Short mmCIF file of C-alpha atoms in Angstrom, two decimals:
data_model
loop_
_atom_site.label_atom_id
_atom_site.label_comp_id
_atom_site.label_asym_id
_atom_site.label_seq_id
_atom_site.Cartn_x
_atom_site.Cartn_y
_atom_site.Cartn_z
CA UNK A 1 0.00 0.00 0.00
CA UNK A 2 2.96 2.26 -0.34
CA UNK A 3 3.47 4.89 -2.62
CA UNK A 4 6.55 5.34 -4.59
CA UNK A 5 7.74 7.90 -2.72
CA UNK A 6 7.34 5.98 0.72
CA UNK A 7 11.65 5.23 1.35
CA UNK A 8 12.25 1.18 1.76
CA UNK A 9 13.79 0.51 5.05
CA UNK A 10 17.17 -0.09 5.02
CA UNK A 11 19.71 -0.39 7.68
CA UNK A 12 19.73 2.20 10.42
CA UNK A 13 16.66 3.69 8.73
CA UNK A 14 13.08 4.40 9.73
CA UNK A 15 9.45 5.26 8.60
CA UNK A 16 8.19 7.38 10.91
CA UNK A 17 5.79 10.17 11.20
CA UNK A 18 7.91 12.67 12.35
CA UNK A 19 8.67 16.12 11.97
CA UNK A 20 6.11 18.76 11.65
CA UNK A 21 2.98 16.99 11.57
CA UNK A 22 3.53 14.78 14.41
CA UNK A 23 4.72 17.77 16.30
CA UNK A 24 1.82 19.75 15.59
CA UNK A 25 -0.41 16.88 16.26
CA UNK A 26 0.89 15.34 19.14
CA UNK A 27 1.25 18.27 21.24
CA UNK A 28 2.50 17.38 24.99
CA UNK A 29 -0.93 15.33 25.75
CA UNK A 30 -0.62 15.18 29.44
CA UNK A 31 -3.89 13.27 29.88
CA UNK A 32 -2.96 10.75 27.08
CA UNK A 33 -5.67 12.23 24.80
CA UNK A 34 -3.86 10.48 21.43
CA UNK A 35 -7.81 9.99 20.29
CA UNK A 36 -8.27 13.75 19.78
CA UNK A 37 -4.24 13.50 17.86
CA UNK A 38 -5.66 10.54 15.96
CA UNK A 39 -8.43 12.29 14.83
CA UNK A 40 -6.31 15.77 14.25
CA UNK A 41 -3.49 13.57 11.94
CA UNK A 42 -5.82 12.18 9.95
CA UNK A 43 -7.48 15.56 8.79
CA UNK A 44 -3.91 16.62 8.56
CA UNK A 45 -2.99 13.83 6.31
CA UNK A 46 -6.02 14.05 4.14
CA UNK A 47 -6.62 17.59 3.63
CA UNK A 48 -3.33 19.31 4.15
CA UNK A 49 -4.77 21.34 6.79
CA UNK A 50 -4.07 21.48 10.41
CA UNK A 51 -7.22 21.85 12.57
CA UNK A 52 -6.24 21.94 16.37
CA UNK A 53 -8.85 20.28 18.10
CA UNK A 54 -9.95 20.15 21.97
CA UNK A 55 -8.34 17.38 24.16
CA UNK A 56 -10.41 19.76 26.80
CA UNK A 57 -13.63 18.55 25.15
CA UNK A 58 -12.58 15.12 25.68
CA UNK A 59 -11.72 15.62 29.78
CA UNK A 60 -14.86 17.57 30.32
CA UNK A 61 -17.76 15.54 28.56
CA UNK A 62 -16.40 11.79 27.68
CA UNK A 63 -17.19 10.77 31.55
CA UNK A 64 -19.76 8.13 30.64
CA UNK A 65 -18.53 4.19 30.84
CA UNK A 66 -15.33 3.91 32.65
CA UNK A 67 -13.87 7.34 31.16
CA UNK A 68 -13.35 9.83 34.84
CA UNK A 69 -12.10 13.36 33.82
CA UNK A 70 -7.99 13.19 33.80
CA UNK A 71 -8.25 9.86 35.66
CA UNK A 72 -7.62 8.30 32.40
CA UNK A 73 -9.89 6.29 29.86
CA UNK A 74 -10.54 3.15 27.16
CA UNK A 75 -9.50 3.84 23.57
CA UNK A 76 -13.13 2.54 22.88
CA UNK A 77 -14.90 5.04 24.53
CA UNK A 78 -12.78 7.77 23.68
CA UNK A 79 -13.65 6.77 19.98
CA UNK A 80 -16.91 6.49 20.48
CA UNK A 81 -17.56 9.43 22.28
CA UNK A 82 -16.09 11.32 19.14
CA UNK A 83 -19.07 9.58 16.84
CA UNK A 84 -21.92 10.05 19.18
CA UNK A 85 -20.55 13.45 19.70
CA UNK A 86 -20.61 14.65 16.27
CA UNK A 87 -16.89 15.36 16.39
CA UNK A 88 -14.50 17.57 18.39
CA UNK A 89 -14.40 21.34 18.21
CA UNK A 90 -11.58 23.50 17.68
CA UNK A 91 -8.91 24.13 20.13
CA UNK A 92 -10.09 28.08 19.95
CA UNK A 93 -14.10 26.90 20.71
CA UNK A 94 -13.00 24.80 23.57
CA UNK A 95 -9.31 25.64 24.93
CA UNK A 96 -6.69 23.04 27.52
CA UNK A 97 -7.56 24.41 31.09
CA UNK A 98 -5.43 21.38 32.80
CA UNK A 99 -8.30 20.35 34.74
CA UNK A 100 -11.64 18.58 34.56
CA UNK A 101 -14.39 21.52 34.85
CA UNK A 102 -18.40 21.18 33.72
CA UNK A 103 -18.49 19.86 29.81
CA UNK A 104 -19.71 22.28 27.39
CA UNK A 105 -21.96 20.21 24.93
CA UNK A 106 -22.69 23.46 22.54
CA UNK A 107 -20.11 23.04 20.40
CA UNK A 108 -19.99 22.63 16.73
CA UNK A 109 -17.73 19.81 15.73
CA UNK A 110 -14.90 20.66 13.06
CA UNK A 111 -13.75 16.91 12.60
CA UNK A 112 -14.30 13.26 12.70
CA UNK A 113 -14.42 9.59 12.62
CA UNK A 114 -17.31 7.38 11.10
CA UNK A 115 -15.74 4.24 13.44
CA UNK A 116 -13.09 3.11 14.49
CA UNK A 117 -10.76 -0.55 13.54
CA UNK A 118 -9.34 -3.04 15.97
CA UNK A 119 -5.98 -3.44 14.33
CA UNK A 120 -5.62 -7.34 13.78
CA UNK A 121 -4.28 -8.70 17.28
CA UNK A 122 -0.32 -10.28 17.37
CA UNK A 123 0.03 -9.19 13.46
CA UNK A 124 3.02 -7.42 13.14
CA UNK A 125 2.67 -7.19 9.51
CA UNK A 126 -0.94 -5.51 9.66
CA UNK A 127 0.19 -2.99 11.98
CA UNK A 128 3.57 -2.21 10.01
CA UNK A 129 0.65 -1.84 6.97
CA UNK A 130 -1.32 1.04 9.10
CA UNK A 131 1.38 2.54 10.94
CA UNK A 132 2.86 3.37 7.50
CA UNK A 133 -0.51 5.86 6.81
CA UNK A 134 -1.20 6.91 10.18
CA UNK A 135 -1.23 6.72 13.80
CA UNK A 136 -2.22 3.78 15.53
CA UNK A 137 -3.46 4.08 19.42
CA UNK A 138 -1.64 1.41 20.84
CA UNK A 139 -2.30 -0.10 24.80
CA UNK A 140 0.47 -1.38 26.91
CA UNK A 141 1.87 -1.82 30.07
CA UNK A 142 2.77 1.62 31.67
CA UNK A 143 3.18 0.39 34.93
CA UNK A 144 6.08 -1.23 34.46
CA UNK A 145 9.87 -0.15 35.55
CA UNK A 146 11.26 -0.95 32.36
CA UNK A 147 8.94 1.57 30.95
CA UNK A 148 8.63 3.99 33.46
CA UNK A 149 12.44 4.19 33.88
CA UNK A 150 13.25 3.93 29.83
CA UNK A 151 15.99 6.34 28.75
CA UNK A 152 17.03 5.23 25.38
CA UNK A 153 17.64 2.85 22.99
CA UNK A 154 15.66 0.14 21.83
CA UNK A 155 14.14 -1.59 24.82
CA UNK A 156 14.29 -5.11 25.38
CA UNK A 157 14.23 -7.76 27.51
CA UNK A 158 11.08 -8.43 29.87
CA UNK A 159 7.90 -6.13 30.21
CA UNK A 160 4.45 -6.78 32.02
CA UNK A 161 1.43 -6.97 29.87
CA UNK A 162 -0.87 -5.54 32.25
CA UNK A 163 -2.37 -2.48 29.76
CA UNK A 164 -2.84 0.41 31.53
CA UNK A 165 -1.41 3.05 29.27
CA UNK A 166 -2.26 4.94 25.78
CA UNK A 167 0.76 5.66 23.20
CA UNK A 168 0.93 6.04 20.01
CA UNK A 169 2.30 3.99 17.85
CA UNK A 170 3.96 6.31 14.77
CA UNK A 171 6.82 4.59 12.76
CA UNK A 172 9.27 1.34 12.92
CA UNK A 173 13.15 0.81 11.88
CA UNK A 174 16.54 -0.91 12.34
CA UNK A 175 19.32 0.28 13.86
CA UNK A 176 22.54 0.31 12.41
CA UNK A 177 23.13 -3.24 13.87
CA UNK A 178 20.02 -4.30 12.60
CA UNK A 179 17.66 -4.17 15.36
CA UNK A 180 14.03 -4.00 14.20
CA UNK A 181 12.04 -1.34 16.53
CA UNK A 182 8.98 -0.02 16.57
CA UNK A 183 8.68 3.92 17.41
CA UNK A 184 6.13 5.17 19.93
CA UNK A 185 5.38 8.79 21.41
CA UNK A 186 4.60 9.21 24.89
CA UNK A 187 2.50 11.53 26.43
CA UNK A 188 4.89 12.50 29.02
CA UNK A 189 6.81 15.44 27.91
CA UNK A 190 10.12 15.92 25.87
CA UNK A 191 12.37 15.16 29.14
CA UNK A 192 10.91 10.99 29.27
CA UNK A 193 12.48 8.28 27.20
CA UNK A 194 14.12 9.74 23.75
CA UNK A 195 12.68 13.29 23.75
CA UNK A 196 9.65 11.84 24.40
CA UNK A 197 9.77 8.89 22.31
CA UNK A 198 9.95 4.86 22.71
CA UNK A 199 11.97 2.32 20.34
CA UNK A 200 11.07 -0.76 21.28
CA UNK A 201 11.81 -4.61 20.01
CA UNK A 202 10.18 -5.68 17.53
CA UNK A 203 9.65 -9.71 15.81
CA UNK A 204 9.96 -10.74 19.32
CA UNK A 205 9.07 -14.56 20.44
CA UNK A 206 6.16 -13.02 22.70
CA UNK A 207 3.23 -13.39 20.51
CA UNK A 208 1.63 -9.70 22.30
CA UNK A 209 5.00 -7.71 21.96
CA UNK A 210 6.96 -5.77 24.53
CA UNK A 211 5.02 -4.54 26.93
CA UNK A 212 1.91 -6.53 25.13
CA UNK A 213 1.67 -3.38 22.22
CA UNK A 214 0.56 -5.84 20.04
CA UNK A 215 -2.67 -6.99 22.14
CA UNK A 216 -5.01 -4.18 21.65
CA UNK A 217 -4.38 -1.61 18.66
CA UNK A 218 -7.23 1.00 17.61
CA UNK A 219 -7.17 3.16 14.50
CA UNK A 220 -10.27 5.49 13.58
CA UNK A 221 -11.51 5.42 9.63
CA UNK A 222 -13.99 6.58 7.71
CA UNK A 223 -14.40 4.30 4.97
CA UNK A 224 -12.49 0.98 3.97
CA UNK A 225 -11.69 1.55 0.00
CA UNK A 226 -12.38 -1.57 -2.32
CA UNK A 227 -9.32 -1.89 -2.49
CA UNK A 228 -8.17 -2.19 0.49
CA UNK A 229 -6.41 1.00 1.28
CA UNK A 230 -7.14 2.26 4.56
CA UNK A 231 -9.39 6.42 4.16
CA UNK A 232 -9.56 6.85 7.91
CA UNK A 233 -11.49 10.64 8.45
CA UNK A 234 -14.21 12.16 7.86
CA UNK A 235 -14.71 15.89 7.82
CA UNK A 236 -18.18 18.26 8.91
CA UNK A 237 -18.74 20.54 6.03
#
């Protein structure tokens, strides 16, 4: 599903969205709000144009289910609040306070999703396919010291699988001694991990990945194309 211009990996390459669209869309997202960046990409991606949209609209009003406010909440419901919600508005309609206050349901959407695709389970090769048009929310184990502690490199070794924690899942690549990675983006700031990223193993023996990121991957679309390509937003006139 690659276009020409889409580089081959080689050694010590990547494919990663990087640069100034994942900068502008994955603004430090304290509260791990990567469903309002999902949704924000994708217009990027298909239109050309950047439309900021409220994480703030998110906090206040997805509370239904087990989604609290800042207490954190299931890439399911985040998704589906976006549907039955009509969208997100803009970043200017609804600004970041850094807190949970009273939800504001007057807003006009600017953007979003039709649904949203479970990302084959334990299929490397599915999510390499994705990854390479979009952003994929990804769930994995947070709580764990190898994660919480990372500082660099490609992590590997042992991780929990208990998933407890949003990320993104943007890009994968060898290193210059050929170790395949995939590349994730926290929500923690620039000073965690590699300026705020995560390389970690990839083809491992453990059929859910490090830190089990291969167990439960969520993309939002639009449409499925017949042939196959993956059209994944949908924007309010």
């Amino acid at each position: 599903m690659r276009s020409s211009s889409q580089q081959r990996l080689t050694r010590g390459t990547k494919r990663a969205w990087r640069g100034f669209l994942l900068d502008s869309c994955m603004r430090t997202l304290l509260l791990g709000v990567f469903y309002r960046a999902a949704t924000e990409c994708i217009v990027k991606l298909k239109t050309g144009k950047l439309i900021s949209l409220s994480e703030q609209e998110l906090v206040d009003c997805d509370v239904h289910g087990e989604d609290q406010g800042c207490e954190g909440r299931l890439m399911d419901d985040a998704f589906n609040f976006i549907i039955k919600n009509g969208g997100l508005t803009t970043e200017s309609n609804y600004p970041y306070t850094s807190e949970y206050d009273k939800c504001n349901s007057g807003t006009n959407g600017a953007a979003t999703i039709q649904s949203y695709e479970d990302v084959p389970a334990n299929n490397e090769g599915a999510l390499m396919q994705v990854v390479a048009s979009q952003h994929v929310s990804v769930a994995l184990d947070g709580g764990d010291m190898t994660f919480q502690f990372y500082k660099g490199r490609v992590m590997t070794g042992s991780c929990g699988t208990d998933l407890d924690h949003g990320i993104a899942a943007i890009g994968y690549g060898k290193t210059n001694n050929y170790t395949k990675y995939w590349l994730l983006k926290n929500s923690r700031g620039t000073t965690w991990g590699e300026n705020g990223y995560l390389r970690t193993e990839k083809d491992i023996p453990d059929k859910i990945g490090m830190c089990g990121l291969r167990w439960s991957l969520l993309t939002p679309l639009h449409r499925r194309a017949s042939s196959g390509t993956y059209v994944r937003m949908h924007m309010i006139n």
